[in-house]
PDB file of C-alpha atoms in Angstrom:
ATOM      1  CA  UNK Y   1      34.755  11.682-101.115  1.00 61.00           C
ATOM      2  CA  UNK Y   2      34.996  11.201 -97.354  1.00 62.00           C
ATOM      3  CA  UNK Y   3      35.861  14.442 -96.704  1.00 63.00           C
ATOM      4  CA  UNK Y   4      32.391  15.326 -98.390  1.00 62.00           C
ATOM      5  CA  UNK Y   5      30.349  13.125 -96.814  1.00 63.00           C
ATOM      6  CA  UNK Y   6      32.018  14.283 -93.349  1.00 58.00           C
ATOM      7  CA  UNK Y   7      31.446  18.405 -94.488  1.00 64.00           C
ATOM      8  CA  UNK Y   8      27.856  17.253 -95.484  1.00 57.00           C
ATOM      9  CA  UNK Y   9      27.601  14.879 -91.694  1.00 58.00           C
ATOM     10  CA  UNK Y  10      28.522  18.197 -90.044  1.00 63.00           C
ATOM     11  CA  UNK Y  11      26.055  20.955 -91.879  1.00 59.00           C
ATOM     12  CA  UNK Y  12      23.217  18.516 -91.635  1.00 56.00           C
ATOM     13  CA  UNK Y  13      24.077  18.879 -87.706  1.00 60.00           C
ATOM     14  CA  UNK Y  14      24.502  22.466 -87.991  1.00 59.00           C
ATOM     15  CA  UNK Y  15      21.027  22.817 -89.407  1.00 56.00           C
ATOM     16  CA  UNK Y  16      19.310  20.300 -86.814  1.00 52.00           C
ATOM     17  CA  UNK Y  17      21.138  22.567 -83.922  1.00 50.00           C
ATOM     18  CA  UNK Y  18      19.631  25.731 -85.856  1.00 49.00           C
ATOM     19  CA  UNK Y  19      16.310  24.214 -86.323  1.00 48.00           C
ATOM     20  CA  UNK Y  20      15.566  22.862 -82.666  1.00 50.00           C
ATOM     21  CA  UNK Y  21      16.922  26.108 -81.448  1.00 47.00           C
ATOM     22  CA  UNK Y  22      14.499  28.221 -83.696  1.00 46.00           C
ATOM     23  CA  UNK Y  23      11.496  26.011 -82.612  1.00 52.00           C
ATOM     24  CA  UNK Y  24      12.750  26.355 -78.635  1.00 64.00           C
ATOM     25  CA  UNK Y  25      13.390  30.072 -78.759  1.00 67.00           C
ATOM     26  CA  UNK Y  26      10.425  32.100 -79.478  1.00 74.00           C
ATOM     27  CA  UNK Y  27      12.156  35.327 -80.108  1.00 75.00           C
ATOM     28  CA  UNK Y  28      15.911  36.359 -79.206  1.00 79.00           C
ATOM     29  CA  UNK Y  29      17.409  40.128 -79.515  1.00 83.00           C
ATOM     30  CA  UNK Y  30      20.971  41.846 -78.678  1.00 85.00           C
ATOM     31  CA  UNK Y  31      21.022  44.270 -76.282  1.00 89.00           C
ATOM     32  CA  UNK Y  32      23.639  47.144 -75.863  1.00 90.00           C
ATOM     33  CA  UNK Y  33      22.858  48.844 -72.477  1.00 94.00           C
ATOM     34  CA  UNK Y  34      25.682  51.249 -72.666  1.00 93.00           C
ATOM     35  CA  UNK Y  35      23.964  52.445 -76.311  1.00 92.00           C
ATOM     36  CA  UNK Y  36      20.018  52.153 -74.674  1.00 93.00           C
ATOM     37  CA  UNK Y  37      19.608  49.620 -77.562  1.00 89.00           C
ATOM     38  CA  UNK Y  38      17.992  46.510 -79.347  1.00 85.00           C
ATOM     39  CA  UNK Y  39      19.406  44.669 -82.666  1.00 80.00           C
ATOM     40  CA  UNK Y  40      18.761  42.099 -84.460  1.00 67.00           C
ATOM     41  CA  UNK Y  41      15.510  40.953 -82.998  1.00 63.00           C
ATOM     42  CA  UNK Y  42      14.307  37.252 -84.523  1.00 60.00           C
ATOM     43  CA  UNK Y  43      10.758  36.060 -83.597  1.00 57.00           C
ATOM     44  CA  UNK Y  44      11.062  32.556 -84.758  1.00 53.00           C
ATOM     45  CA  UNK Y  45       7.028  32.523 -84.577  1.00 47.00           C
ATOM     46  CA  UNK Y  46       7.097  34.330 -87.645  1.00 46.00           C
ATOM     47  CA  UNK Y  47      10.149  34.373 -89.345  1.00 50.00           C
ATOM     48  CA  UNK Y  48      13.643  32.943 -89.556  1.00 52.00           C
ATOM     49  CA  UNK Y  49      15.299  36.324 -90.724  1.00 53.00           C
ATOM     50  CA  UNK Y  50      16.159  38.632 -88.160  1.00 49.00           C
ATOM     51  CA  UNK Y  51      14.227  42.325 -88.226  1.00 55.00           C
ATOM     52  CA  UNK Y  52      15.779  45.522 -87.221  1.00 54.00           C
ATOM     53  CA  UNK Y  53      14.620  47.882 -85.309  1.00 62.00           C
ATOM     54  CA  UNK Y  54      15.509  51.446 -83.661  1.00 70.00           C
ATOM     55  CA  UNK Y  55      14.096  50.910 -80.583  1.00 82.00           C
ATOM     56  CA  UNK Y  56      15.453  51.932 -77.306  1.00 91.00           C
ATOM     57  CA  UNK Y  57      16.007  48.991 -74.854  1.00 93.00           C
ATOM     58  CA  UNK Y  58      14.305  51.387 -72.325  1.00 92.00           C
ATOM     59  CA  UNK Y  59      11.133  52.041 -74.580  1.00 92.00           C
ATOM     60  CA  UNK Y  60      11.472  47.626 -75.218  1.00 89.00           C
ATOM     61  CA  UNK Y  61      11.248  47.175 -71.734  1.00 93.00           C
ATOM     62  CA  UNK Y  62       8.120  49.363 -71.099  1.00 93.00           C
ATOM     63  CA  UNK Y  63       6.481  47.488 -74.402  1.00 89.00           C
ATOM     64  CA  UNK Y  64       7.241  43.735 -73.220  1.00 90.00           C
ATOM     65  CA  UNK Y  65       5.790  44.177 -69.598  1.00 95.00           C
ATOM     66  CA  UNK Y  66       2.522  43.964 -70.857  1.00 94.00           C
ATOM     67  CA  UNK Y  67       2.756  40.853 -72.383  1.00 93.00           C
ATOM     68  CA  UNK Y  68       3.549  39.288 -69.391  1.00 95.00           C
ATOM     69  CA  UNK Y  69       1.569  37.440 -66.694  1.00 95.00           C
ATOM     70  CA  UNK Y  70       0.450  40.786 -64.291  1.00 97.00           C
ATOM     71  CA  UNK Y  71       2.022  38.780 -61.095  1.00 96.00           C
ATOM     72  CA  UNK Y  72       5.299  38.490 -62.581  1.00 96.00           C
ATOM     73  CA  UNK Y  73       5.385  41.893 -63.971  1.00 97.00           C
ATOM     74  CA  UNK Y  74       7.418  43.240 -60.956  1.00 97.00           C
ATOM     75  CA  UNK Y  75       9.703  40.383 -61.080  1.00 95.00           C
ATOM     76  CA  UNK Y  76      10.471  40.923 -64.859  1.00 96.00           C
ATOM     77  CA  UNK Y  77      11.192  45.166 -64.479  1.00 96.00           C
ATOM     78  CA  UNK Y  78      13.986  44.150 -61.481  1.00 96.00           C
ATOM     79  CA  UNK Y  79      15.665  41.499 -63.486  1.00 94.00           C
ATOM     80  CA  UNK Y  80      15.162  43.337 -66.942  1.00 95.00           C
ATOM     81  CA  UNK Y  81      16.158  46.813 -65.331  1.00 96.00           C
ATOM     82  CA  UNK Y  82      19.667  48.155 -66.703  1.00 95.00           C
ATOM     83  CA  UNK Y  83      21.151  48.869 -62.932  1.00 96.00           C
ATOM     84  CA  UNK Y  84      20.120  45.466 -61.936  1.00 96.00           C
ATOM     85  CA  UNK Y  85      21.836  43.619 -65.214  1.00 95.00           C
ATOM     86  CA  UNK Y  86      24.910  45.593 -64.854  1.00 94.00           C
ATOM     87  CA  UNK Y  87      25.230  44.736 -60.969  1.00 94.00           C
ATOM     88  CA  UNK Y  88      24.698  41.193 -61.214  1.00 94.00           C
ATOM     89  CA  UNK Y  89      25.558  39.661 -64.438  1.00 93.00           C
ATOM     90  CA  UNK Y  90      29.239  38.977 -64.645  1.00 93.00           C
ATOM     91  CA  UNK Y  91      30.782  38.330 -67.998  1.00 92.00           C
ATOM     92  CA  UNK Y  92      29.851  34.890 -69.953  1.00 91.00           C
ATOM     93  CA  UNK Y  93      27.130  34.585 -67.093  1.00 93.00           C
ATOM     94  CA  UNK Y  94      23.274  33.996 -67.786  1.00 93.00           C
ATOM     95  CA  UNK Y  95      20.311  34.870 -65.866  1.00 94.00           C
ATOM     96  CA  UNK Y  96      16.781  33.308 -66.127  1.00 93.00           C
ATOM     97  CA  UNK Y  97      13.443  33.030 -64.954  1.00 93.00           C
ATOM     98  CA  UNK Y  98      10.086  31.227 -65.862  1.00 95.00           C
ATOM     99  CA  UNK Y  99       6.912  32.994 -66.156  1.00 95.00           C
ATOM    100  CA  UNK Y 100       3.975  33.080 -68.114  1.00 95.00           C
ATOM    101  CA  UNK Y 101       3.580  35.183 -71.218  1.00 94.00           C
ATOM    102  CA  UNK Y 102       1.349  35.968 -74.222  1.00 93.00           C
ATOM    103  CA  UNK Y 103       2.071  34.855 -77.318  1.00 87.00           C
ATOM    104  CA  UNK Y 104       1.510  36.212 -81.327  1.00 82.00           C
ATOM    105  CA  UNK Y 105      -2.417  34.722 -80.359  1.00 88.00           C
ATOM    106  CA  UNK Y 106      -2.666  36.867 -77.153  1.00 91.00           C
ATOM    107  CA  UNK Y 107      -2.718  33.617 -75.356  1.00 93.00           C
ATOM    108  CA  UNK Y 108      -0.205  32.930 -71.822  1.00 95.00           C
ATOM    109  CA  UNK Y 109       2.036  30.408 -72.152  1.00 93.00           C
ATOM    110  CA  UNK Y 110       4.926  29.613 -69.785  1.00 94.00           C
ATOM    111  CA  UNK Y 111       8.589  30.833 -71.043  1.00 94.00           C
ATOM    112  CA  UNK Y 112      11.841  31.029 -69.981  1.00 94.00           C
ATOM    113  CA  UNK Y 113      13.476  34.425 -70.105  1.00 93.00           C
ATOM    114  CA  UNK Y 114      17.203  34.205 -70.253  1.00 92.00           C
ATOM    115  CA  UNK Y 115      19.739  37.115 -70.548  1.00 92.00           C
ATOM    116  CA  UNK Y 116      23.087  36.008 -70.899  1.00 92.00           C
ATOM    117  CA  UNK Y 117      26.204  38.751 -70.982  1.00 93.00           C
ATOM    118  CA  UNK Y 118      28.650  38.739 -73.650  1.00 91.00           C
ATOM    119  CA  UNK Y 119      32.184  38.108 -73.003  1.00 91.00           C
ATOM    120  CA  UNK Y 120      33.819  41.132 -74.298  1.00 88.00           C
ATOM    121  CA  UNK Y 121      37.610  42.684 -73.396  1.00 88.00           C
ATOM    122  CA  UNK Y 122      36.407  45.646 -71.013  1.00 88.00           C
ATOM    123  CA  UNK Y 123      34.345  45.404 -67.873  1.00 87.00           C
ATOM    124  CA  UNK Y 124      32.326  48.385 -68.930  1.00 90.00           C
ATOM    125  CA  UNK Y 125      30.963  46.589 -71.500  1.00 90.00           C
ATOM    126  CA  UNK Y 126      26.858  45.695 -71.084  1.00 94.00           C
ATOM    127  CA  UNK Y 127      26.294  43.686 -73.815  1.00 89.00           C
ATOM    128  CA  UNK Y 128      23.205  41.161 -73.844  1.00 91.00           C
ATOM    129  CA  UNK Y 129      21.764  38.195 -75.587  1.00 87.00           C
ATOM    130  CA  UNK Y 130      18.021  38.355 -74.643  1.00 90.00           C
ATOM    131  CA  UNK Y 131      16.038  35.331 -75.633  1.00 87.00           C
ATOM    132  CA  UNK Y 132      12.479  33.821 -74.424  1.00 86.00           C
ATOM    133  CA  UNK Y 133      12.285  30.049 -74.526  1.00 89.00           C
ATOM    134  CA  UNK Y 134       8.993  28.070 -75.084  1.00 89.00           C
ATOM    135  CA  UNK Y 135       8.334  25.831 -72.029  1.00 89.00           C
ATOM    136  CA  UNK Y 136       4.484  25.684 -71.971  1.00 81.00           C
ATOM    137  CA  UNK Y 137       4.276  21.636 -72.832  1.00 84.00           C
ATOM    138  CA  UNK Y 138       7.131  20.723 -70.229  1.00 81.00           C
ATOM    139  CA  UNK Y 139       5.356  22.969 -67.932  1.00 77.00           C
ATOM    140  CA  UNK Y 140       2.044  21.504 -68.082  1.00 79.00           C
ATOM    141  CA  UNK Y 141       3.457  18.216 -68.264  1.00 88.00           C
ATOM    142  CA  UNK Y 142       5.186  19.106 -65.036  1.00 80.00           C
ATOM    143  CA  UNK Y 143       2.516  20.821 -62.984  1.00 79.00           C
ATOM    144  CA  UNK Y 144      -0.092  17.148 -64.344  1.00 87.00           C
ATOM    145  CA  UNK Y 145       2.366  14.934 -62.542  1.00 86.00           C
ATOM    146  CA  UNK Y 146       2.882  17.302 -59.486  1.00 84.00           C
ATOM    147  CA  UNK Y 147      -0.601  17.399 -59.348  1.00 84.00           C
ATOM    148  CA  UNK Y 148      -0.742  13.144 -59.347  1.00 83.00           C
ATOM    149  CA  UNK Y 149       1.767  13.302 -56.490  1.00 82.00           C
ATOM    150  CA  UNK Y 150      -0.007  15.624 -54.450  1.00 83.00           C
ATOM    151  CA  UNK Y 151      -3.399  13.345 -54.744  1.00 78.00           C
ATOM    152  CA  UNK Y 152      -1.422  10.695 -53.809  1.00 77.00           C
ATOM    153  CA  UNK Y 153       0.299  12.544 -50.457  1.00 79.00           C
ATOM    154  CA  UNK Y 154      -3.175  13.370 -49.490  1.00 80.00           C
ATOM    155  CA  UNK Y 155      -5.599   9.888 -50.017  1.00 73.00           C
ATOM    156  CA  UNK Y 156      -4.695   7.038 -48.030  1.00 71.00           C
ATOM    157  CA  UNK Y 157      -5.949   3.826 -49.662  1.00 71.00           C
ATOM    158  CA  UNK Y 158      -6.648   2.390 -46.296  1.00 72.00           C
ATOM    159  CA  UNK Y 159      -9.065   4.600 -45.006  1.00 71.00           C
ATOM    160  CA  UNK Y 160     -10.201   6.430 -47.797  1.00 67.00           C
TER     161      UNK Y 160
END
């Protein structure tokens, strides 16, 4: 019976982990830059169940730059570029960065892109985990305080 309970402790943790991640991560894909390709794509703003496509990562690429905020545009083709990845992404390593992007209601809302290489046996492997993180609330909560603390650098109580 306590070996149940403990199984049943353990799934219900499984499926928080699962949950929080699918309400964090708007939409996650592999990436196979060696193939040109994307797999198993899940956009968590519409479904739980991962979609496949035959898309080139390339083509991907080209599609996703629209969606994001035009002054981070250049930023995103460097970092997302294959040359770039394969030069400065070491095994087991992530990079990320936060910018603003539109989501399923065409509206920009701040993200966090993270690509994170897989671990595999050979070097010349250029194998990705691609995922976009919702950070629009913490963001806004952010930049509301920064903006208190800025008021407050700049009025002096004393002389007004």
């Amino acid at each position: 019976m306590k070996k149940k309970i403990f199984r049943l402790k353990i799934k219900l943790k499984q499926e928080n982990k699962v949950k929080t991640i699918q309400e964090t991560y708007l939409f996650s894909m592999y990436v196979d830059l060696n193939k040109d390709s994307v797999g198993s794509i899940n956009v968590s703003e519409i479904s739980n169940d991962d979609m496949h496509y035959n898309v080139k990562y390339t083509e991907w690429r080209m599609m996703i730059v629209n969606m994001i905020w035009p002054e981070d545009q250049k930023q995103f083709l460097e970092i997302t570029d294959p040359e770039y990845l394969k030069a400065h992404l070491k095994p087991a390593k992530t990079l990320s960065f936060d910018c603003q992007m539109k989501n399923l209601e065409g509206n920009y809302i701040w993200v966090k892109l993270i690509f994170g290489r897989a671990e595999t046996t050979s070097e010349q492997d250029f194998r990705f985990v691609f995922m976009v993180q919702n950070i629009h609330e913490d963001s806004m909560r952010l930049f509301k305080e920064l903006k208190k603390f800025e008021n407050l650098a700049s009025f002096d109580p004393l002389t007004e």
